[in-house]
């Protein structure tokens, strides 16, 4: 489950407006277009406990948000993931990424985005697919908090917390 933290963080990317934006105005493109940073932690029931930092760069073309995530883990590992979020309606997106099986369906209600998706956490080895259940919440100070549960066969196996800050 080495790549699970970054997967969660990437998934975390689906979210909210810039500092000072009203909750009703929350859109992924408002928060993630441009530069942002995040710090996170992945904790699994098997004892895996990994902290990481992420530098994010987002580009919005009016319909699609391209989001690059560059991960740096405290153990020295580095990884890059690329999300592509297609806006399908106000408050609705579909997302794809290299390790995501199928699509992530993102629904936003006020200042909260929710989505669930399947991830192959070790595509180089035998298939190991888990489901992420992400909740992104735009906080009053303009930061974005992502909490996620990871499950396998319907049982919780890990949790992730990622705090995002938009850079000016």
XYZ file of N, CA and C in Angstrom:
504
model
N 0.826 -1.178 0.000
C 0.000 0.000 0.000
C 0.871 1.243 0.000
N 2.055 1.173 -0.595
C 2.977 2.301 -0.613
C 2.387 3.512 -1.309
N 1.649 3.299 -2.382
C 1.143 4.418 -3.157
C -0.216 4.907 -2.690
N -0.789 4.270 -1.725
C -2.123 4.657 -1.258
C -2.163 6.092 -0.753
N -1.157 6.585 -0.016
C -1.247 7.959 0.479
C -1.310 8.960 -0.653
N -0.509 8.775 -1.648
C -0.524 9.747 -2.713
C -1.798 9.631 -3.505
N -2.318 8.458 -3.617
C -3.583 8.284 -4.302
C -4.661 9.050 -3.569
N -4.654 8.933 -2.280
C -5.656 9.634 -1.485
C -5.469 11.128 -1.625
N -4.255 11.548 -1.582
C -3.989 12.971 -1.706
C -4.437 13.476 -3.045
N -4.168 12.738 -4.069
C -4.569 13.134 -5.405
C -6.067 13.240 -5.485
N -6.672 12.260 -4.923
C -8.112 12.242 -4.929
C -8.637 13.418 -4.150
N -7.917 13.754 -3.189
C -8.229 14.892 -2.374
C -8.390 16.108 -3.242
N -7.759 16.100 -4.334
C -7.738 17.225 -5.231
C -9.101 17.668 -5.694
N -10.011 16.775 -5.720
C -11.337 17.163 -6.183
C -11.975 18.051 -5.155
N -11.903 19.389 -5.329
C -12.561 20.144 -4.304
C -12.831 21.577 -4.577
N -12.538 22.438 -3.663
C -13.279 23.640 -3.401
C -12.675 24.987 -3.783
N -13.386 26.100 -3.429
C -13.044 27.439 -3.887
C -11.849 28.077 -3.209
N -11.448 29.174 -3.779
C -10.314 29.928 -3.277
C -10.672 30.607 -1.960
N -9.630 31.049 -1.262
C -9.830 31.731 0.000
C -10.807 32.879 -0.164
N -11.762 32.942 0.743
C -12.714 34.034 0.721
C -13.940 33.753 -0.132
N -13.950 32.674 -0.887
C -15.116 32.368 -1.720
C -16.227 31.824 -0.833
N -17.434 32.150 -1.185
C -18.574 31.656 -0.413
C -18.754 30.172 -0.683
N -19.264 29.440 0.307
C -19.450 27.999 0.174
C -20.301 27.666 -1.039
N -21.310 28.482 -1.332
C -22.184 28.186 -2.469
C -21.455 28.331 -3.797
N -20.311 28.999 -3.775
C -19.518 29.201 -4.983
C -18.422 28.161 -5.152
N -18.379 27.166 -4.290
C -17.319 26.170 -4.304
C -17.253 25.420 -5.629
N -16.064 25.428 -6.230
C -15.811 24.696 -7.474
C -14.362 24.217 -7.448
N -14.133 23.038 -7.987
C -12.772 22.492 -8.038
C -11.824 23.460 -8.724
N -12.261 24.015 -9.836
C -11.390 24.893 -10.611
C -11.011 26.155 -9.843
N -11.869 26.630 -8.932
C -11.550 27.821 -8.147
C -10.426 27.546 -7.152
N -10.424 26.350 -6.584
C -9.388 26.047 -5.601
C -8.104 25.550 -6.261
N -8.217 24.685 -7.262
C -7.042 23.983 -7.781
C -6.387 24.587 -9.018
N -7.019 25.528 -9.699
C -6.331 26.174 -10.823
C -5.206 27.016 -10.232
N -4.008 26.851 -10.752
C -2.842 27.528 -10.198
C -2.073 26.587 -9.285
N -1.459 27.153 -8.264
C -0.587 26.385 -7.369
C -1.228 26.215 -6.001
N -1.047 25.029 -5.445
C -1.444 24.766 -4.065
C -0.472 23.757 -3.474
N -0.483 23.661 -2.172
C 0.374 22.708 -1.467
C -0.490 21.946 -0.469
N -0.002 20.780 -0.060
C -0.745 19.975 0.904
C 0.220 19.174 1.758
N -0.232 18.855 2.961
C 0.473 17.915 3.830
C -0.530 16.860 4.232
N -0.060 15.621 4.304
C -0.996 14.549 4.603
C -0.362 13.392 5.334
N -1.245 12.487 5.736
C -0.817 11.283 6.454
C -1.744 10.140 6.089
N -1.149 8.991 5.810
C -1.853 7.759 5.482
C -1.577 6.763 6.598
N -2.655 6.190 7.181
C -2.503 5.211 8.254
C -3.362 3.997 7.941
N -2.711 2.822 7.904
C -3.411 1.578 7.566
C -3.458 0.641 8.764
N -4.399 -0.293 8.729
C -4.553 -1.237 9.832
C -3.377 -2.216 9.927
N -2.588 -2.326 8.851
C -1.429 -3.233 8.875
C -0.183 -2.559 9.460
N -0.339 -1.332 9.989
C 0.790 -0.639 10.612
C 1.469 0.386 9.721
N 1.142 0.418 8.444
C 1.737 1.419 7.546
C 1.281 2.793 8.004
N 2.247 3.694 8.192
C 1.966 5.062 8.622
C 2.939 5.966 7.871
N 2.433 6.669 6.849
C 3.306 7.484 5.997
C 2.795 8.916 5.932
N 3.723 9.844 6.129
C 3.417 11.259 5.972
C 3.995 11.731 4.650
N 3.391 12.786 4.097
C 3.832 13.276 2.794
C 3.474 14.744 2.619
N 4.146 15.358 1.656
C 3.832 16.709 1.199
C 3.534 16.608 -0.287
N 2.652 17.485 -0.764
C 2.278 17.476 -2.182
C 2.310 18.897 -2.712
N 2.932 19.063 -3.873
C 2.867 20.332 -4.612
C 1.937 20.082 -5.786
N 0.906 20.928 -5.902
C -0.107 20.739 -6.939
C -0.079 21.907 -7.920
N -0.266 21.567 -9.182
C -0.364 22.572 -10.237
C -1.587 22.235 -11.069
N -2.530 23.183 -11.135
C -3.764 22.948 -11.867
C -3.938 23.905 -13.035
N -4.483 23.380 -14.132
C -4.814 24.191 -15.316
C -6.276 23.971 -15.659
N -7.030 25.056 -15.794
C -8.458 25.022 -16.114
C -8.657 25.619 -17.498
N -9.340 24.886 -18.381
C -9.556 25.386 -19.743
C -11.011 25.776 -20.011
N -11.804 25.879 -18.951
C -13.206 26.223 -19.106
C -14.128 25.015 -19.030
N -13.575 23.823 -19.168
C -14.364 22.583 -19.105
C -13.653 21.488 -18.302
N -12.322 21.474 -18.376
C -11.533 20.417 -17.755
C -10.446 21.003 -16.864
N -10.296 20.418 -15.674
C -9.216 20.769 -14.767
C -8.164 19.675 -14.852
N -6.969 20.042 -15.272
C -5.819 19.127 -15.276
C -5.037 19.437 -14.010
N -4.808 18.421 -13.176
C -4.168 18.634 -11.886
C -2.992 17.680 -11.717
N -1.807 18.265 -11.648
C -0.587 17.476 -11.424
C -0.252 17.529 -9.936
N 0.021 16.347 -9.386
C 0.391 16.241 -7.982
C 1.789 15.636 -7.869
N 2.676 16.373 -7.242
C 4.036 15.902 -7.009
C 4.195 15.611 -5.520
N 4.337 14.317 -5.198
C 4.407 13.850 -3.817
C 5.845 13.678 -3.356
N 6.089 14.044 -2.112
C 7.367 13.798 -1.449
C 7.041 13.188 -0.093
N 7.428 11.917 0.079
C 7.169 11.201 1.327
C 8.334 11.405 2.291
N 8.052 11.326 3.580
C 9.107 11.535 4.571
C 10.189 10.462 4.495
N 9.884 9.305 3.882
C 10.899 8.258 3.741
C 11.766 8.464 2.495
N 11.547 9.569 1.764
C 12.364 9.889 0.605
C 11.744 9.529 -0.737
N 10.706 8.711 -0.745
C 10.062 8.343 -2.009
C 9.380 9.564 -2.626
N 9.397 9.612 -3.955
C 8.709 10.672 -4.700
C 7.792 10.012 -5.718
N 6.693 10.696 -6.018
C 5.744 10.169 -6.993
C 5.006 11.334 -7.639
N 4.473 11.095 -8.811
C 3.668 12.094 -9.512
C 2.398 11.425 -10.011
N 1.282 12.101 -9.814
C -0.008 11.649 -10.314
C -0.655 12.805 -11.058
N -1.474 12.449 -12.040
C -2.151 13.454 -12.854
C -3.640 13.171 -12.903
N -4.419 14.082 -12.349
C -5.879 14.004 -12.399
C -6.385 14.784 -13.588
N -7.495 14.354 -14.111
C -8.216 15.088 -15.145
C -9.680 15.085 -14.709
N -10.193 16.272 -14.347
C -11.575 16.419 -13.901
C -12.372 17.143 -14.980
N -13.373 16.475 -15.501
C -14.261 17.040 -16.508
C -15.518 17.530 -15.805
N -15.833 18.827 -15.966
C -17.044 19.373 -15.350
C -18.232 18.935 -16.187
N -19.166 18.218 -15.577
C -20.319 17.675 -16.298
C -21.596 18.464 -16.041
N -21.623 19.231 -14.941
C -22.774 20.062 -14.563
C -22.309 20.923 -13.386
N -23.092 21.940 -13.001
C -22.702 22.692 -11.797
C -22.595 21.743 -10.601
N -21.450 21.756 -9.934
C -21.243 20.894 -8.775
C -21.015 19.431 -9.088
N -20.735 19.098 -10.349
C -20.531 17.691 -10.727
C -19.349 17.558 -11.691
N -18.514 16.554 -11.433
C -17.323 16.293 -12.243
C -17.131 14.790 -12.361
N -16.435 14.374 -13.405
C -15.900 13.018 -13.464
C -14.385 13.160 -13.472
N -13.706 12.258 -12.773
C -12.258 12.348 -12.673
C -11.587 11.056 -13.073
N -10.442 11.180 -13.732
C -9.627 10.018 -14.082
C -8.183 10.296 -13.667
N -7.449 9.217 -13.424
C -6.033 9.295 -13.073
C -5.377 7.983 -13.466
N -4.076 7.970 -13.564
C -3.340 6.801 -14.029
C -3.696 5.524 -13.274
N -3.865 5.606 -11.978
C -4.077 4.422 -11.154
C -5.537 4.204 -10.763
N -6.417 5.073 -11.225
C -7.839 4.937 -10.908
C -8.485 3.985 -11.912
N -9.232 3.025 -11.400
C -9.944 2.063 -12.235
C -11.318 2.662 -12.527
N -11.571 2.992 -13.786
C -12.827 3.644 -14.145
C -12.746 5.135 -13.869
N -13.847 5.701 -13.343
C -13.914 7.136 -13.079
C -14.306 7.405 -11.632
N -13.861 8.554 -11.152
C -14.338 9.072 -9.873
C -15.474 10.035 -10.203
N -16.592 9.885 -9.535
C -17.733 10.780 -9.721
C -17.747 11.738 -8.526
N -17.566 13.027 -8.817
C -17.472 14.042 -7.773
C -18.782 14.822 -7.717
N -19.338 14.939 -6.524
C -20.561 15.717 -6.289
C -20.268 16.745 -5.201
N -20.604 17.988 -5.475
C -20.370 19.065 -4.514
C -21.710 19.590 -4.028
N -21.806 19.746 -2.702
C -22.993 20.311 -2.079
C -22.506 21.372 -1.094
N -22.693 22.635 -1.436
C -22.215 23.725 -0.590
C -20.702 23.738 -0.543
N -20.148 23.586 0.660
C -18.694 23.611 0.811
C -18.082 22.215 0.925
N -18.852 21.172 0.561
C -18.375 19.796 0.704
C -18.431 19.059 -0.630
N -17.321 18.408 -0.965
C -17.254 17.540 -2.153
C -17.099 16.106 -1.663
N -17.824 15.196 -2.291
C -17.718 13.777 -1.951
C -17.503 12.977 -3.220
N -16.663 11.963 -3.099
C -16.501 11.033 -4.202
C -15.891 9.734 -3.721
N -16.114 8.710 -4.516
C -15.628 7.379 -4.221
C -15.060 6.815 -5.515
N -13.952 6.094 -5.417
C -13.330 5.555 -6.623
C -12.425 4.378 -6.271
N -12.162 3.555 -7.277
C -11.289 2.398 -7.122
C -9.873 2.762 -7.558
N -8.885 2.266 -6.809
C -7.480 2.532 -7.115
C -6.706 1.224 -7.075
N -5.872 1.020 -8.101
C -4.930 -0.095 -8.091
C -3.672 0.438 -7.419
N -3.467 0.103 -6.143
C -2.389 0.717 -5.372
C -0.992 0.185 -5.694
N -0.917 -0.884 -6.468
C 0.397 -1.394 -6.866
C 0.297 -1.990 -8.263
N 0.149 -1.132 -9.303
C -0.057 -1.636 -10.660
C 1.122 -2.428 -11.228
N 2.309 -2.298 -10.629
C 3.468 -3.029 -11.146
C 3.469 -4.493 -10.704
N 2.722 -4.798 -9.682
C 2.666 -6.163 -9.165
C 1.279 -6.746 -9.429
N 0.935 -7.757 -8.682
C -0.398 -8.341 -8.784
C -1.435 -7.266 -8.456
N -2.530 -7.285 -9.160
C -3.576 -6.287 -8.950
C -3.979 -6.213 -7.476
N -4.009 -4.997 -6.941
C -4.400 -4.769 -5.549
C -5.313 -3.545 -5.534
N -6.609 -3.783 -5.648
C -7.569 -2.692 -5.799
C -8.273 -2.412 -4.474
N -8.294 -1.117 -4.125
C -8.995 -0.652 -2.938
C -9.930 0.489 -3.352
N -10.880 0.794 -2.481
C -11.808 1.892 -2.757
C -11.538 3.039 -1.786
N -11.406 4.240 -2.344
C -11.282 5.456 -1.551
C -12.647 6.114 -1.453
N -12.962 6.614 -0.261
C -14.203 7.354 0.002
C -13.762 8.718 0.542
N -13.714 9.715 -0.323
C -13.181 11.025 0.042
C -14.279 12.021 0.378
N -13.999 12.853 1.379
C -14.826 14.010 1.707
C -13.900 15.207 1.817
N -14.116 16.193 0.948
C -13.329 17.420 0.970
C -14.211 18.532 1.500
N -13.685 19.243 2.478
C -14.475 20.301 3.117
C -13.687 21.606 3.077
N -14.299 22.636 2.467
C -13.702 23.958 2.456
C -13.912 24.581 3.825
N -12.819 24.944 4.467
C -12.873 25.472 5.814
C -13.063 26.995 5.773
N -13.560 27.580 6.868
C -13.790 29.030 6.890
C -12.542 29.856 6.593
N -11.337 29.328 6.894
C -10.104 30.076 6.633
C -9.607 29.924 5.189
N -10.367 29.219 4.341
C -9.992 29.066 2.936
C -9.151 27.841 2.643
N -8.752 27.086 3.675
C -8.021 25.846 3.439
C -9.024 24.752 3.100
N -8.505 23.663 2.579
C -9.350 22.536 2.197
C -8.894 21.312 2.979
N -9.814 20.655 3.653
C -9.506 19.455 4.430
C -10.095 18.250 3.715
N -9.243 17.267 3.430
C -9.696 16.015 2.834
C -9.527 14.906 3.871
N -10.624 14.217 4.149
C -10.548 13.017 4.960
C -11.052 11.879 4.086
N -10.369 10.763 4.149
C -10.746 9.631 3.300
C -10.627 8.335 4.092
N -11.556 7.438 3.797
C -11.490 6.071 4.281
C -11.144 5.207 3.093
N -10.311 4.218 3.321
C -9.936 3.279 2.278
C -10.505 1.922 2.693
N -11.157 1.255 1.748
C -11.737 -0.050 2.076
C -11.341 -1.090 1.035
N -11.389 -2.337 1.465
C -11.135 -3.475 0.585
C -12.203 -4.511 0.907
N -12.897 -4.970 -0.127
C -14.001 -5.912 0.054
C -15.040 -5.374 1.043
N -15.197 -4.044 1.080
C -16.186 -3.416 1.936
C -15.742 -3.164 3.372
N -14.522 -3.579 3.733
C -14.022 -3.391 5.090
C -13.010 -2.257 5.135
N -13.093 -1.360 6.134
C -12.119 -0.269 6.223
C -10.723 -0.812 6.517
N -9.729 -0.322 5.757
C -8.349 -0.781 5.944
C -7.370 0.362 6.183
N -7.792 1.608 5.934
C -6.880 2.737 6.126
C -7.673 4.030 6.189
N -6.998 5.066 6.697
C -7.572 6.406 6.686
C -6.498 7.377 6.228
N -6.968 8.478 5.634
C -6.066 9.485 5.097
C -6.595 10.857 5.499
N -5.685 11.733 5.832
C -6.034 13.141 6.068
C -5.045 13.982 5.277
N -5.592 14.944 4.528
C -4.749 15.848 3.741
C -5.291 17.264 3.916
N -4.393 18.207 4.230
C -4.752 19.619 4.376
C -4.144 20.398 3.211
N -5.004 21.044 2.423
C -4.583 21.806 1.242
C -4.616 23.299 1.530
N -3.623 23.993 1.000
C -3.562 25.447 1.082
C -3.281 25.989 -0.304
N -4.073 26.939 -0.713
C -3.885 27.574 -2.020
C -2.737 28.565 -1.898
N -1.847 28.571 -2.897
C -0.744 29.523 -2.908
C -1.142 30.741 -3.721
N -0.679 31.850 -3.322
C -0.980 33.106 -4.019
C 0.143 33.486 -4.935
